XYZ file of C-alpha atoms in Angstrom:
294
model
C 179.660 113.540 147.720
C 183.120 112.054 148.186
C 184.300 108.699 146.846
C 183.709 106.850 150.123
C 180.096 108.051 150.222
C 179.689 107.082 146.558
C 180.949 103.563 147.303
C 178.535 103.230 150.243
C 175.613 104.350 148.072
C 176.756 101.952 145.344
C 176.727 99.090 147.854
C 173.243 100.081 149.035
C 172.020 100.253 145.437
C 173.468 96.832 144.585
C 172.028 95.193 147.707
C 168.523 96.602 147.179
C 168.023 96.931 143.397
C 166.862 93.358 142.815
C 165.069 92.852 146.121
C 161.442 93.995 146.545
C 162.467 96.712 149.035
C 162.976 99.742 146.716
C 166.529 100.772 145.894
C 165.437 104.334 145.061
C 163.919 104.693 148.543
C 167.157 103.490 150.143
C 169.276 105.862 148.043
C 166.923 108.721 148.944
C 166.972 107.905 152.684
C 170.667 107.100 153.097
C 171.619 109.946 150.790
C 169.890 112.353 153.159
C 171.488 110.758 156.219
C 175.027 110.811 154.773
C 174.990 113.893 152.574
C 172.235 115.999 154.079
C 170.553 116.043 150.676
C 168.911 113.824 148.072
C 171.534 112.413 145.639
C 168.974 113.106 142.916
C 167.135 111.211 140.210
C 170.038 111.511 137.726
C 172.578 109.912 140.094
C 170.091 107.163 140.980
C 169.260 106.375 137.357
C 172.901 106.348 136.232
C 174.183 104.010 138.960
C 171.267 101.696 138.129
C 173.037 101.125 134.808
C 175.669 99.242 136.821
C 173.171 96.894 138.418
C 171.405 96.406 135.101
C 174.656 95.554 133.331
C 175.057 92.838 135.963
C 171.620 91.538 134.924
C 172.680 91.604 131.270
C 175.821 89.616 132.121
C 173.937 87.039 134.203
C 171.130 86.561 131.658
C 173.373 86.949 128.606
C 172.456 83.562 127.142
C 168.735 84.252 127.495
C 169.170 87.711 125.989
C 171.127 86.372 123.013
C 168.479 83.697 122.400
C 165.631 86.207 122.728
C 167.209 88.643 120.268
C 168.250 86.013 117.714
C 164.906 84.180 117.778
C 162.912 87.440 117.759
C 164.675 88.761 114.648
C 164.609 85.328 113.014
C 160.834 85.079 113.368
C 160.243 88.715 112.467
C 162.063 88.314 109.143
C 160.082 85.192 108.285
C 162.615 82.412 108.788
C 160.008 80.383 110.709
C 157.138 81.226 108.349
C 155.844 84.170 106.351
C 152.415 84.495 107.991
C 151.827 87.112 110.683
C 151.561 84.606 113.540
C 154.878 83.006 112.633
C 156.520 86.415 112.391
C 155.118 87.200 115.851
C 156.904 84.131 117.217
C 154.149 81.528 117.345
C 155.522 78.360 118.894
C 158.915 79.948 119.593
C 159.505 80.501 123.324
C 162.322 83.030 122.974
C 160.694 85.087 120.218
C 157.473 85.248 122.228
C 159.453 86.329 125.282
C 160.943 89.123 123.202
C 157.466 90.437 122.371
C 156.462 90.089 126.027
C 159.425 92.216 127.119
C 158.508 94.868 124.541
C 154.864 94.924 125.636
C 155.882 94.985 129.296
C 158.097 98.022 128.655
C 155.313 100.150 127.151
C 153.627 101.324 130.398
C 156.786 102.610 132.108
C 157.943 104.410 128.949
C 154.630 106.220 128.523
C 154.131 107.014 132.212
C 157.796 107.881 132.728
C 157.866 110.468 129.943
C 154.455 111.855 130.855
C 155.157 112.286 134.564
C 158.918 112.895 134.428
C 158.823 116.275 136.206
C 156.610 114.931 139.005
C 158.789 111.835 139.428
C 161.925 113.953 139.846
C 160.346 116.437 142.273
C 157.040 115.907 144.107
C 157.221 112.102 144.284
C 160.551 112.265 146.099
C 158.758 113.368 149.263
C 159.795 110.953 152.003
C 156.280 110.766 153.420
C 155.184 109.302 150.075
C 158.115 106.877 150.270
C 157.170 105.816 153.803
C 153.539 105.291 152.814
C 154.241 103.104 149.785
C 156.976 101.164 151.598
C 154.425 100.225 154.244
C 151.425 99.589 151.970
C 153.317 97.582 149.350
C 155.037 95.613 152.102
C 151.627 94.468 153.337
C 150.427 93.867 149.767
C 153.468 91.748 148.896
C 153.047 89.723 152.095
C 149.352 89.029 151.509
C 149.623 88.314 147.783
C 152.641 86.036 148.141
C 151.006 84.065 150.977
C 147.691 83.526 149.163
C 148.699 83.232 145.510
C 149.034 79.897 143.784
C 152.288 78.815 142.141
C 151.181 77.334 138.866
C 152.648 79.472 136.049
C 156.160 79.342 134.630
C 157.867 81.794 132.288
C 156.597 79.785 129.319
C 152.999 80.548 130.383
C 153.307 84.310 129.957
C 150.737 85.930 127.672
C 150.667 89.437 126.183
C 148.049 90.373 128.783
C 150.280 89.186 131.615
C 153.246 91.031 130.097
C 151.292 94.296 130.053
C 150.224 93.793 133.673
C 153.846 93.111 134.628
C 154.669 96.386 132.897
C 152.063 98.254 134.917
C 153.584 96.826 138.083
C 157.022 97.927 136.940
C 155.789 101.467 136.193
C 154.724 101.868 139.821
C 158.453 101.880 140.648
C 158.544 105.474 139.417
C 157.305 106.228 142.938
C 160.282 105.860 145.324
C 159.374 103.180 147.828
C 157.373 100.889 145.542
C 160.378 98.994 144.082
C 160.626 97.885 140.473
C 161.109 94.257 141.431
C 158.489 94.640 144.172
C 155.887 95.894 141.704
C 156.545 93.238 139.078
C 156.952 90.400 141.585
C 153.705 91.321 143.350
C 151.845 91.366 140.021
C 153.497 88.107 138.998
C 152.538 86.348 142.204
C 148.985 87.723 141.951
C 148.795 86.199 138.458
C 149.918 82.830 139.826
C 153.549 82.720 138.676
C 156.080 80.690 140.623
C 158.331 82.814 142.845
C 161.495 82.207 140.829
C 159.645 82.734 137.533
C 158.282 86.067 138.801
C 161.820 87.183 139.733
C 163.357 86.139 136.421
C 160.592 87.902 134.489
C 161.125 90.967 136.662
C 164.828 90.999 135.736
C 164.190 90.621 131.994
C 161.411 93.233 131.969
C 163.639 95.759 133.722
C 166.521 95.684 131.218
C 165.079 98.050 128.547
C 163.492 100.405 131.079
C 166.464 100.745 133.429
C 169.133 100.943 130.747
C 166.984 103.395 128.781
C 166.300 105.706 131.719
C 169.905 105.505 132.882
C 171.277 106.439 129.471
C 168.788 109.299 129.118
C 169.749 110.638 132.532
C 173.426 110.292 131.615
C 172.882 112.385 128.485
C 170.979 114.997 130.510
C 173.729 115.032 133.147
C 176.388 115.625 130.490
C 174.431 118.581 129.147
C 173.339 120.104 132.451
C 175.823 118.944 135.089
C 177.055 122.490 135.799
C 173.534 123.734 136.494
C 172.238 120.610 138.300
C 172.597 121.228 142.024
C 171.742 117.594 142.837
C 174.245 115.867 140.540
C 177.315 114.891 142.639
C 179.791 114.793 139.748
C 181.021 112.106 137.349
C 183.810 110.707 139.525
C 181.647 109.560 142.457
C 178.829 108.536 140.082
C 181.055 106.260 137.971
C 182.648 104.707 141.083
C 179.174 103.966 142.485
C 178.120 102.441 139.145
C 181.153 100.099 139.089
C 180.431 98.966 142.653
C 176.809 98.333 141.630
C 177.923 96.137 138.746
C 180.347 93.939 140.698
C 178.280 93.476 143.842
C 175.006 93.345 141.898
C 176.088 90.209 140.030
C 176.709 88.430 143.335
C 173.337 89.561 144.719
C 171.477 88.187 141.670
C 172.894 84.714 142.287
C 171.984 84.799 145.975
C 168.495 86.214 145.435
C 167.511 83.573 142.876
C 168.674 80.823 145.223
C 166.742 82.395 148.103
C 163.388 82.684 146.315
C 163.619 79.133 145.024
C 163.348 78.025 148.672
C 161.729 80.769 150.753
C 158.780 83.179 150.498
C 158.900 86.981 150.292
C 157.686 87.363 153.878
C 161.072 88.552 155.159
C 161.206 91.325 152.558
C 157.674 92.436 153.412
C 158.539 92.644 157.118
C 161.703 94.588 156.289
C 159.717 97.104 154.206
C 157.228 97.662 157.017
C 160.003 98.032 159.607
C 161.935 100.478 157.420
C 158.785 102.552 156.879
C 158.260 102.813 160.647
C 161.895 103.818 161.285
C 161.880 106.480 158.561
C 158.540 107.847 159.788
C 160.047 108.263 163.272
C 163.107 110.020 161.813
C 160.806 112.359 159.888
C 158.735 113.169 162.976
C 161.908 113.848 164.986
C 163.237 116.141 162.263
C 166.304 114.009 161.597
C 165.250 113.654 157.957
C 163.525 116.365 155.881
C 160.440 115.192 153.969
C 161.492 117.193 150.915
C 165.067 118.011 150.076
C 165.461 121.833 149.834
C 167.158 121.619 146.436
C 164.358 119.418 145.091
C 161.755 121.817 146.465
C 163.538 124.702 144.746
C 163.591 122.761 141.466
C 159.871 122.124 141.752
């Protein structure tokens, strides 16, 4: 991977990370088209740090309030009873617990199925299938769901369900935002509320996985045939950060006015195009280096 290719992949990551279209699927597909191989799970996870740092910057005030209120309640400044320590009546402290609860599923499933995620699940036929199916699901759910819940209405049960939706993103093609947004809309959350909750829920999971992959890459970069090197990876991460911040602003404005129908149609169309490329032999279903690793 040269620096130009890294910049292109960084742009693709930034444009697709927050949208319900699956950034990992796009990196997998365009990586094959440009490089003739899968850029790999480590590269994908590390450049996601860039897009997630953009989320941290955009939601910095919310994050500061969540952390300060969460610790304040936990240490008994709002009351010594268990309910007060758990943030009863405090919006930001409760949101902190919701983010923690919502992060549990992806942590457990991610560690349990790590080898499968990095090998077998990167089959493009799986990507095509989930792109298509979740495109239809998002379309149907968004069209039929009510819009009655705001972020303040989130319960621990809803947070866990959001987390389950987020954990589906371990399958390339599902989309982290797509999974959480679909669950949020199914639960009756307003479109913008579902997006904002998706962003906040993703911060621990994405930063955590990215940092873990970075540590692994440092240790094993000489033996990892898929890792493209630190130079291209860091350039792609910087591009993700700068462009990602702009995309967040635009996406939030879009969903406050329009439905997710356009994204659903795009997912279905992309699935059809990739399926044709697979049938024609332009794209391999499984990257040879990934197959060897498996």
